[in-house]
Amino acid sequence: MGPVPRTLELFYDVLSPYSWLGFEILCRYQNIWNINLQLRPSFIGGIMKDSGNKAPALIPRKAQYMANDIKVLRQHVQVPIQFPKDFFSVILEKGSLSAMRFLTAVNLEHPEMLENVSRELWMRIWSRAAEKAGMSAEQAQGLLEKSSTSKVKNQLKETTDAACRYGAFGLPITVAHVDGQTHMVFGSDRMELLAYLLGEKWMGPVPPAVNARL
Amino acid sequence: MGPVPRTLELFYDVLSPYSWLGFEILCRYQNIWNINLQLRPSFIGGIMKDSGNKAPALIPRKAQYMANDIKVLRQHVQVPIQFPKDFFSVILEKGSLSAMRFLTAVNLEHPEMLENVSRELWMRIWSRDEDITQPQSILAAAEKAGMSAEQAQGLLEKSSTSKVKNQLKETTDAACRYGAFGLPITVAHVDGQTHMVFGSDRMELLAYLLGEKWMGPVPPAVNARL
């Protein structure tokens, strides 16, 4: 048996477009690098509040930059991401609390489904193309009910607090546990740096699948 | 003769650590990629004011993140960058106006020296924790970059003329018109299109936009064009 896989915790919120990009990149690398990817559904609203930071979209030039950036990253990272027409009502008004509570419930009851259901939610918010995540209507309904229990609400709060204790001022953050040390990297554009910290090879945001571990 | 080099404009301020990292990476690639790197000394204070943004250091967790980030990037990018002891005083109080006016004067009179003098100013503030606001500090950086004391003194005097002050303002305004809310920004002119990328961590994306090969922040020198 080879060396113990290093744990990477990805704290994310489906409201965050860069979370989706970071998520897809790490999902690709989880079968290439010697890592154990742990998905941590978090609430970006809580992180903003706790850190004293504000959503970048509130600065007009940052909103403009993000709109262009997402267009370029769509091609570069090969994720069908697109700014929703009603951007401000999506980001600033609708928010993501129910969605992230739902994902917290999924993580508690059916963690093996978390990756797919997270992707499905991103597709709904950040892409025109939506696919089915493979969850039965009953399963989904059951989880939806569980989403509003104290257990799930508290779990989301705890995960969000954990991100804050790692120093998060936004999402996504990736926390790498390497040789007894903890490294937190912010953003989806720091994966090359993450590779450096892990001593792994960076092959761009779309690594060749042929390198996948069998 | 090969295809026309693509112009890359790097807008930077020596107060900005990420500007230094972006600068060094692009200086390495200017002899590898088919680019024409144009350095644009700018004033980050002016950009923050114009965009309504605030220095990241004002959010405690961002300041903490930057401190760690710079430590890791020091190794990864191989630049001797180090946080000054009194970070807040250096960034938020002392600032960079005289230094950037000086670099503007250098760019007007001796553009071939701009790269070296910029680097020496960064080495003072972001490597050796030395002042860059006093005239003698700026002169020391210029001389270390290879300028004579006379040349440096002459440029220092020119720094306070309207011509130089206005030029710095114009360059900063140009960055704002490209959409800057901070520095560094790199503006790539490719096939009649203009792309602005923010930060020193987007160079791989820049390579993608240029259709060039990304070989990490420390590309092998053996690939340099002769």
Short mmCIF file of C-alpha atoms in Angstrom, two decimals:
data_model
loop_
_atom_site.label_atom_id
_atom_site.label_comp_id
_atom_site.label_asym_id
_atom_site.label_seq_id
_atom_site.Cartn_x
_atom_site.Cartn_y
_atom_site.Cartn_z
CA MET A 1 0.00 0.00 0.00
CA GLY A 2 1.28 3.47 -0.91
CA PRO A 3 1.61 6.57 1.27
CA VAL A 4 -1.48 7.75 3.18
CA PRO A 5 -3.66 10.06 1.05
CA ARG A 6 -3.61 13.68 2.19
CA THR A 7 -6.96 15.11 3.25
CA LEU A 8 -8.20 18.13 1.33
CA GLU A 9 -11.28 19.86 2.72
CA LEU A 10 -13.17 21.95 0.17
CA PHE A 11 -15.50 24.45 1.81
CA TYR A 12 -17.98 25.73 -0.78
CA ASP A 13 -21.35 27.31 -1.40
CA VAL A 14 -23.35 26.82 -4.61
CA LEU A 15 -23.98 30.57 -4.69
CA SER A 16 -20.27 31.03 -5.38
CA PRO A 17 -19.24 30.58 -9.05
CA TYR A 18 -15.58 30.21 -8.16
CA SER A 19 -16.58 27.45 -5.73
CA TRP A 20 -17.96 25.52 -8.71
CA LEU A 21 -14.74 25.95 -10.67
CA GLY A 22 -12.57 24.90 -7.71
CA PHE A 23 -14.89 21.94 -7.10
CA GLU A 24 -14.66 20.65 -10.68
CA ILE A 25 -10.88 21.01 -10.76
CA LEU A 26 -10.46 19.12 -7.49
CA CYS A 27 -12.97 16.44 -8.54
CA ARG A 28 -10.79 15.84 -11.60
CA TYR A 29 -7.64 15.62 -9.52
CA GLN A 30 -9.07 13.37 -6.80
CA ASN A 31 -8.32 10.40 -9.06
CA ILE A 32 -4.89 11.66 -10.02
CA TRP A 33 -3.32 13.05 -6.87
CA ASN A 34 -2.87 11.07 -3.68
CA ILE A 35 -5.65 12.94 -1.87
CA ASN A 36 -8.84 12.31 0.02
CA LEU A 37 -11.25 15.06 -1.05
CA GLN A 38 -13.76 15.97 1.66
CA LEU A 39 -16.61 18.20 0.52
CA ARG A 40 -17.79 20.67 3.16
CA PRO A 41 -21.06 22.45 2.27
CA SER A 42 -20.84 25.91 3.89
CA PHE A 43 -22.83 29.12 3.97
CA ILE A 44 -21.05 32.02 2.33
CA GLY A 45 -23.45 34.53 3.90
CA GLY A 46 -22.26 33.42 7.33
CA ILE A 47 -18.61 33.72 6.34
CA MET A 48 -19.09 37.23 5.02
CA LYS A 49 -20.86 38.27 8.20
CA ASP A 50 -18.28 36.71 10.50
CA SER A 51 -15.24 38.07 8.65
CA GLY A 52 -16.49 41.59 8.06
CA ASN A 53 -16.01 41.13 4.31
CA LYS A 54 -18.55 41.96 1.60
CA ALA A 55 -19.59 40.12 -1.56
CA PRO A 56 -17.29 41.25 -4.40
CA ALA A 57 -20.34 41.88 -6.56
CA LEU A 58 -21.11 44.96 -4.47
CA ILE A 59 -18.16 46.82 -5.99
CA PRO A 60 -19.26 47.67 -9.58
CA ARG A 61 -15.85 47.04 -11.15
CA LYS A 62 -15.52 43.72 -9.36
CA ALA A 63 -18.95 42.66 -10.65
CA GLN A 64 -17.89 43.66 -14.18
CA TYR A 65 -14.61 41.81 -13.80
CA MET A 66 -16.35 38.66 -12.58
CA ALA A 67 -18.71 38.71 -15.56
CA ASN A 68 -15.77 38.72 -18.00
CA ASP A 69 -13.68 36.39 -15.90
CA ILE A 70 -16.42 33.75 -15.80
CA LYS A 71 -16.69 33.90 -19.61
CA VAL A 72 -12.99 33.17 -20.04
CA LEU A 73 -12.85 30.56 -17.29
CA ARG A 74 -15.78 28.72 -18.89
CA GLN A 75 -13.46 27.89 -21.79
CA HIS A 76 -10.27 27.45 -19.80
CA VAL A 77 -11.71 25.23 -17.07
CA GLN A 78 -14.31 23.62 -19.37
CA VAL A 79 -17.29 24.04 -17.08
CA PRO A 80 -20.59 25.26 -18.63
CA ILE A 81 -20.75 28.24 -16.27
CA GLN A 82 -22.70 31.32 -17.25
CA PHE A 83 -23.74 34.46 -15.41
CA PRO A 84 -27.44 34.28 -14.68
CA LYS A 85 -29.48 37.10 -16.25
CA ASP A 86 -30.82 38.18 -12.89
CA PHE A 87 -27.40 38.17 -11.27
CA PHE A 88 -28.12 40.64 -8.52
CA SER A 89 -31.34 39.00 -7.45
CA VAL A 90 -29.65 35.60 -7.47
CA ILE A 91 -26.58 36.58 -5.53
CA LEU A 92 -27.76 39.29 -3.30
CA GLU A 93 -31.41 38.56 -2.69
CA LYS A 94 -32.27 34.90 -3.10
CA GLY A 95 -29.18 33.66 -1.34
CA SER A 96 -28.31 30.06 -0.72
CA LEU A 97 -29.41 29.10 2.77
CA SER A 98 -31.98 26.44 1.80
CA ALA A 99 -29.71 24.96 -0.85
CA MET A 100 -26.80 24.64 1.56
CA ARG A 101 -29.02 23.18 4.29
CA PHE A 102 -30.23 20.66 1.72
CA LEU A 103 -26.64 19.73 0.84
CA THR A 104 -25.83 19.46 4.53
CA ALA A 105 -28.69 16.97 4.88
CA VAL A 106 -27.40 15.05 1.84
CA ASN A 107 -23.95 14.95 3.42
CA LEU A 108 -25.37 13.57 6.65
CA GLU A 109 -27.62 10.92 5.10
CA HIS A 110 -26.21 10.11 1.65
CA PRO A 111 -22.67 11.50 1.45
CA GLU A 112 -21.99 9.45 -1.68
CA MET A 113 -24.53 11.66 -3.46
CA LEU A 114 -23.08 14.96 -2.33
CA GLU A 115 -20.85 15.54 -5.34
CA ASN A 116 -23.64 14.95 -7.86
CA VAL A 117 -26.29 16.93 -6.04
CA SER A 118 -23.92 19.86 -5.50
CA ARG A 119 -23.15 19.87 -9.21
CA GLU A 120 -26.87 19.76 -10.03
CA LEU A 121 -27.49 22.82 -7.88
CA TRP A 122 -24.63 24.73 -9.51
CA MET A 123 -26.04 23.77 -12.91
CA ARG A 124 -29.38 25.25 -11.93
CA ILE A 125 -27.97 28.54 -10.71
CA TRP A 126 -24.88 28.99 -12.89
CA SER A 127 -25.66 27.16 -16.13
CA ARG A 128 -28.50 26.92 -18.60
CA ALA A 129 -28.04 23.18 -18.83
CA ALA A 130 -29.47 21.29 -15.87
CA GLU A 131 -29.19 17.55 -15.52
CA LYS A 132 -30.76 15.19 -13.09
CA ALA A 133 -28.55 14.22 -10.17
CA GLY A 134 -29.98 10.73 -9.95
CA MET A 135 -31.86 11.21 -6.72
CA SER A 136 -35.36 9.79 -6.47
CA ALA A 137 -38.22 12.19 -5.78
CA GLU A 138 -38.81 10.48 -2.44
CA GLN A 139 -35.21 10.75 -1.40
CA ALA A 140 -35.19 14.41 -2.35
CA GLN A 141 -38.40 15.12 -0.49
CA GLY A 142 -37.16 13.35 2.61
CA LEU A 143 -33.96 15.35 2.59
CA LEU A 144 -35.83 18.57 1.99
CA GLU A 145 -37.80 17.93 5.15
CA LYS A 146 -34.66 17.11 7.10
CA SER A 147 -33.12 20.40 5.90
CA SER A 148 -35.18 22.40 8.31
CA THR A 149 -34.37 20.37 11.41
CA SER A 150 -32.08 21.81 14.10
CA LYS A 151 -29.63 19.00 13.48
CA VAL A 152 -29.05 20.07 9.88
CA LYS A 153 -29.15 23.80 10.63
CA ASN A 154 -26.54 23.33 13.32
CA GLN A 155 -24.36 21.16 11.13
CA LEU A 156 -24.28 23.86 8.45
CA LYS A 157 -23.43 26.42 11.10
CA GLU A 158 -20.63 24.22 12.45
CA THR A 159 -19.13 23.66 9.01
CA THR A 160 -19.31 27.38 8.30
CA ASP A 161 -17.66 28.11 11.65
CA ALA A 162 -14.92 25.61 10.83
CA ALA A 163 -14.22 27.52 7.62
CA CYS A 164 -14.08 30.76 9.62
CA ARG A 165 -11.61 29.24 12.08
CA TYR A 166 -9.41 28.30 9.12
CA GLY A 167 -9.44 32.03 8.30
CA ALA A 168 -12.05 32.18 5.52
CA PHE A 169 -13.21 35.60 4.35
CA GLY A 170 -15.00 34.13 1.33
CA LEU A 171 -15.36 30.88 -0.57
CA PRO A 172 -14.09 28.58 -1.92
CA ILE A 173 -11.34 27.68 0.51
CA THR A 174 -9.34 24.47 0.23
CA VAL A 175 -7.65 23.25 3.40
CA ALA A 176 -4.80 20.81 2.81
CA HIS A 177 -3.46 18.67 5.62
CA VAL A 178 0.13 17.87 4.68
CA ASP A 179 2.83 16.42 6.92
CA GLY A 180 1.13 17.59 10.09
CA GLN A 181 0.67 21.11 8.72
CA THR A 182 -2.49 22.85 7.62
CA HIS A 183 -2.55 25.11 4.58
CA MET A 184 -5.58 27.15 3.58
CA VAL A 185 -5.83 28.44 -0.01
CA PHE A 186 -8.58 30.79 -1.14
CA GLY A 187 -10.11 30.80 -4.60
CA SER A 188 -10.24 28.53 -7.60
CA ASP A 189 -7.15 30.13 -9.14
CA ARG A 190 -4.71 28.77 -6.57
CA MET A 191 -4.78 25.10 -7.51
CA GLU A 192 -1.28 25.24 -8.96
CA LEU A 193 -0.08 26.54 -5.60
CA LEU A 194 -2.01 23.75 -3.88
CA ALA A 195 -0.22 21.21 -6.09
CA TYR A 196 3.08 22.79 -5.02
CA LEU A 197 2.12 22.41 -1.34
CA LEU A 198 1.15 18.78 -1.92
CA GLY A 199 4.26 18.02 -3.95
CA GLU A 200 1.99 16.92 -6.79
CA LYS A 201 2.15 17.72 -10.49
CA TRP A 202 -0.06 20.48 -11.85
CA MET A 203 -1.42 19.71 -15.31
CA GLY A 204 -3.77 22.66 -15.72
CA PRO A 205 -7.48 22.83 -14.87
CA VAL A 206 -8.35 20.01 -17.30
CA PRO A 207 -5.82 17.22 -16.57
CA PRO A 208 -5.63 14.32 -19.04
CA ALA A 209 -7.83 11.49 -17.80
CA VAL A 210 -5.23 8.96 -18.92
CA ASN A 211 -3.26 9.82 -15.79
CA ALA A 212 -6.11 8.65 -13.58
CA ARG A 213 -5.25 6.12 -10.95
CA LEU A 214 -6.86 2.79 -11.69
CA MET B 1 10.41 37.81 -39.20
CA GLY B 2 7.86 36.03 -37.04
CA PRO B 3 4.40 37.15 -35.97
CA VAL B 4 4.02 40.56 -34.32
CA PRO B 5 4.61 40.40 -30.55
CA ARG B 6 1.47 40.93 -28.48
CA THR B 7 1.54 43.92 -26.18
CA LEU B 8 1.09 43.23 -22.47
CA GLU B 9 0.64 46.24 -20.22
CA LEU B 10 1.47 45.61 -16.58
CA PHE B 11 -0.01 48.25 -14.28
CA TYR B 12 1.68 48.05 -10.89
CA ASP B 13 2.56 49.87 -7.69
CA VAL B 14 5.59 48.98 -5.54
CA LEU B 15 3.33 49.13 -2.48
CA SER B 16 1.59 46.01 -3.78
CA PRO B 17 3.33 42.69 -3.01
CA TYR B 18 1.33 40.81 -5.61
CA SER B 19 2.45 43.41 -8.15
CA TRP B 20 6.04 42.35 -7.46
CA LEU B 21 5.22 38.69 -7.98
CA GLY B 22 3.34 39.37 -11.21
CA PHE B 23 6.18 41.61 -12.38
CA GLU B 24 8.87 38.98 -11.83
CA ILE B 25 6.84 36.26 -13.53
CA LEU B 26 6.20 38.43 -16.59
CA CYS B 27 9.83 39.60 -16.72
CA ARG B 28 10.83 35.93 -16.93
CA TYR B 29 8.32 35.25 -19.70
CA GLN B 30 9.13 38.32 -21.77
CA ASN B 31 12.04 36.38 -23.28
CA ILE B 32 10.00 33.23 -23.75
CA TRP B 33 6.60 34.31 -25.01
CA ASN B 34 6.05 36.40 -28.11
CA ILE B 35 5.15 39.49 -26.11
CA ASN B 36 6.12 43.10 -25.73
CA LEU B 37 5.96 43.84 -21.99
CA GLN B 38 5.11 47.47 -21.23
CA LEU B 39 5.54 48.49 -17.60
CA ARG B 40 3.00 51.06 -16.39
CA PRO B 41 3.83 52.56 -12.99
CA SER B 42 0.48 53.38 -11.34
CA PHE B 43 -0.84 54.60 -8.01
CA ILE B 44 -2.82 52.00 -6.13
CA GLY B 45 -4.25 54.62 -3.75
CA GLY B 46 -5.87 56.34 -6.71
CA ILE B 47 -7.33 53.09 -8.01
CA MET B 48 -8.87 52.22 -4.65
CA LYS B 49 -10.41 55.65 -4.39
CA ASP B 50 -11.79 55.62 -7.91
CA SER B 51 -13.23 52.11 -7.74
CA GLY B 52 -14.77 52.31 -4.28
CA ASN B 53 -12.70 49.33 -3.19
CA LYS B 54 -10.62 49.10 -0.01
CA ALA B 55 -7.16 47.70 0.66
CA PRO B 56 -7.54 44.00 1.52
CA ALA B 57 -5.37 44.53 4.58
CA LEU B 58 -8.27 46.35 6.25
CA ILE B 59 -10.16 43.07 6.68
CA PRO B 60 -8.31 41.22 9.48
CA ARG B 61 -8.69 37.76 7.94
CA LYS B 62 -7.47 39.03 4.59
CA ALA B 63 -4.39 40.55 6.25
CA GLN B 64 -3.74 37.23 7.98
CA TYR B 65 -4.24 35.34 4.73
CA MET B 66 -1.86 37.63 2.86
CA ALA B 67 0.84 37.13 5.50
CA ASN B 68 0.71 33.34 5.04
CA ASP B 69 0.21 33.55 1.31
CA ILE B 70 3.31 35.69 0.83
CA LYS B 71 5.37 33.15 2.81
CA VAL B 72 4.31 30.31 0.51
CA LEU B 73 4.61 32.36 -2.67
CA ARG B 74 8.15 33.36 -1.69
CA GLN B 75 9.14 29.73 -2.23
CA HIS B 76 6.84 28.96 -5.13
CA VAL B 77 7.64 32.05 -7.20
CA GLN B 78 11.24 32.29 -5.93
CA VAL B 79 11.17 35.97 -5.09
CA PRO B 80 12.73 37.10 -1.75
CA ILE B 81 9.49 38.69 -0.60
CA GLN B 82 8.83 39.22 3.08
CA PHE B 83 6.21 41.07 5.09
CA PRO B 84 7.49 44.27 6.70
CA LYS B 85 7.38 44.17 10.52
CA ASP B 86 5.02 47.12 10.80
CA PHE B 87 2.82 46.13 7.91
CA PHE B 88 -0.08 48.45 8.62
CA SER B 89 2.09 51.50 8.95
CA VAL B 90 3.93 50.72 5.72
CA ILE B 91 0.84 49.97 3.66
CA LEU B 92 -1.84 52.15 5.13
CA GLU B 93 0.06 55.17 6.39
CA LYS B 94 3.30 55.70 4.51
CA GLY B 95 2.09 54.73 1.06
CA SER B 96 3.86 54.99 -2.27
CA LEU B 97 3.14 58.31 -3.98
CA SER B 98 6.73 59.64 -4.17
CA ALA B 99 8.07 56.27 -5.25
CA MET B 100 5.53 55.93 -8.06
CA ARG B 101 6.12 59.51 -9.19
CA PHE B 102 9.84 58.72 -9.31
CA LEU B 103 9.21 55.61 -11.42
CA THR B 104 6.99 57.70 -13.69
CA ALA B 105 9.92 60.10 -14.18
CA VAL B 106 12.24 57.15 -14.87
CA ASN B 107 9.79 55.87 -17.46
CA LEU B 108 9.66 59.26 -19.18
CA GLU B 109 13.43 59.86 -19.27
CA HIS B 110 15.16 56.47 -18.99
CA PRO B 111 12.58 53.74 -19.72
CA GLU B 112 15.35 51.16 -20.15
CA MET B 113 16.03 51.53 -16.40
CA LEU B 114 12.43 51.15 -15.28
CA GLU B 115 12.58 47.40 -14.67
CA ASN B 116 15.70 47.60 -12.51
CA VAL B 117 14.66 50.64 -10.48
CA SER B 118 11.19 49.16 -9.86
CA ARG B 119 12.82 45.96 -8.62
CA GLU B 120 15.15 47.87 -6.26
CA LEU B 121 12.20 49.72 -4.73
CA TRP B 122 10.37 46.44 -4.15
CA MET B 123 13.53 44.96 -2.63
CA ARG B 124 13.58 47.86 -0.16
CA ILE B 125 9.96 47.72 0.99
CA TRP B 126 9.05 44.08 0.42
CA SER B 127 12.31 42.28 1.07
CA ARG B 128 14.51 44.30 3.42
CA ASP B 129 11.75 46.23 5.23
CA GLU B 130 13.31 49.58 4.32
CA ASP B 131 11.68 52.93 3.72
CA ILE B 132 10.68 54.07 0.23
CA THR B 133 9.08 57.40 1.11
CA GLN B 134 12.12 59.59 1.87
CA PRO B 135 14.21 61.16 -0.94
CA GLN B 136 17.37 59.40 0.21
CA SER B 137 15.56 56.04 0.15
CA ILE B 138 14.48 56.54 -3.44
CA LEU B 139 17.93 57.74 -4.48
CA ALA B 140 19.51 54.67 -2.85
CA ALA B 141 17.23 52.38 -4.84
CA ALA B 142 18.01 54.19 -8.10
CA GLU B 143 21.74 53.98 -7.51
CA LYS B 144 21.54 50.30 -6.62
CA ALA B 145 19.77 49.84 -9.96
CA GLY B 146 22.78 51.29 -11.73
CA MET B 147 21.93 54.99 -12.00
CA SER B 148 24.49 57.64 -11.22
CA ALA B 149 23.81 59.89 -8.24
CA GLU B 150 23.37 62.82 -10.63
CA GLN B 151 20.90 61.04 -12.84
CA ALA B 152 18.93 59.92 -9.80
CA GLN B 153 18.91 63.38 -8.26
CA GLY B 154 17.73 64.92 -11.54
CA LEU B 155 14.85 62.46 -11.78
CA LEU B 156 13.91 63.05 -8.15
CA GLU B 157 13.54 66.76 -8.90
CA LYS B 158 11.51 66.02 -12.01
CA SER B 159 9.20 63.83 -9.87
CA SER B 160 7.52 66.86 -8.37
CA THR B 161 6.81 68.63 -11.67
CA SER B 162 3.24 68.82 -13.03
CA LYS B 163 4.32 66.83 -16.05
CA VAL B 164 5.25 63.80 -13.96
CA LYS B 165 2.34 64.14 -11.53
CA ASN B 166 -0.07 64.28 -14.46
CA GLN B 167 1.55 61.33 -16.18
CA LEU B 168 1.10 59.18 -13.07
CA LYS B 169 -2.49 60.30 -12.85
CA GLU B 170 -3.08 59.46 -16.51
CA THR B 171 -1.57 55.99 -16.18
CA THR B 172 -3.68 55.36 -13.08
CA ASP B 173 -6.78 56.57 -14.94
CA ALA B 174 -5.93 54.24 -17.82
CA ALA B 175 -5.87 51.32 -15.38
CA CYS B 176 -9.26 52.45 -14.03
CA ARG B 177 -10.69 52.59 -17.55
CA TYR B 178 -9.54 49.00 -18.08
CA GLY B 179 -11.67 48.18 -15.00
CA ALA B 180 -9.03 48.01 -12.27
CA PHE B 181 -10.23 47.77 -8.68
CA GLY B 182 -6.74 46.94 -7.42
CA LEU B 183 -3.28 46.05 -8.68
CA PRO B 184 -1.57 44.36 -10.41
CA ILE B 185 -3.57 44.25 -13.61
CA THR B 186 -2.19 42.85 -16.84
CA VAL B 187 -3.83 44.01 -20.03
CA ALA B 188 -3.21 41.76 -23.03
CA HIS B 189 -3.87 42.98 -26.55
CA VAL B 190 -4.56 39.86 -28.60
CA ASP B 191 -6.07 39.69 -32.11
CA GLY B 192 -7.75 43.04 -31.81
CA GLN B 193 -9.23 42.18 -28.40
CA THR B 194 -8.32 43.47 -24.98
CA HIS B 195 -8.22 41.20 -21.94
CA MET B 196 -7.64 42.46 -18.42
CA VAL B 197 -6.51 39.99 -15.75
CA PHE B 198 -6.21 40.93 -12.11
CA GLY B 199 -3.65 39.52 -9.72
CA SER B 200 -0.40 37.60 -9.93
CA ASP B 201 -2.19 34.24 -9.75
CA ARG B 202 -3.81 34.47 -13.16
CA MET B 203 -0.72 34.07 -15.33
CA GLU B 204 -1.74 30.60 -16.44
CA LEU B 205 -5.02 32.09 -17.66
CA LEU B 206 -3.06 34.84 -19.41
CA ALA B 207 -0.98 32.17 -21.17
CA TYR B 208 -4.24 30.55 -22.29
CA LEU B 209 -5.47 33.88 -23.70
CA LEU B 210 -2.16 34.40 -25.52
CA GLY B 211 -2.06 30.83 -26.82
CA GLU B 212 1.31 30.43 -25.11
CA LYS B 213 2.66 27.62 -22.92
CA TRP B 214 2.54 27.99 -19.14
CA MET B 215 5.56 26.52 -17.42
CA GLY B 216 4.87 27.68 -13.89
CA PRO B 217 6.10 30.84 -12.19
CA VAL B 218 9.77 29.88 -12.65
CA PRO B 219 10.10 28.82 -16.30
CA PRO B 220 13.34 27.13 -17.38
CA ALA B 221 15.68 29.75 -18.85
CA VAL B 222 16.78 27.27 -21.52
CA ASN B 223 13.56 28.05 -23.39
CA ALA B 224 14.53 31.69 -23.76
CA ARG B 225 14.42 33.11 -27.24
CA LEU B 226 17.87 34.00 -28.50
#
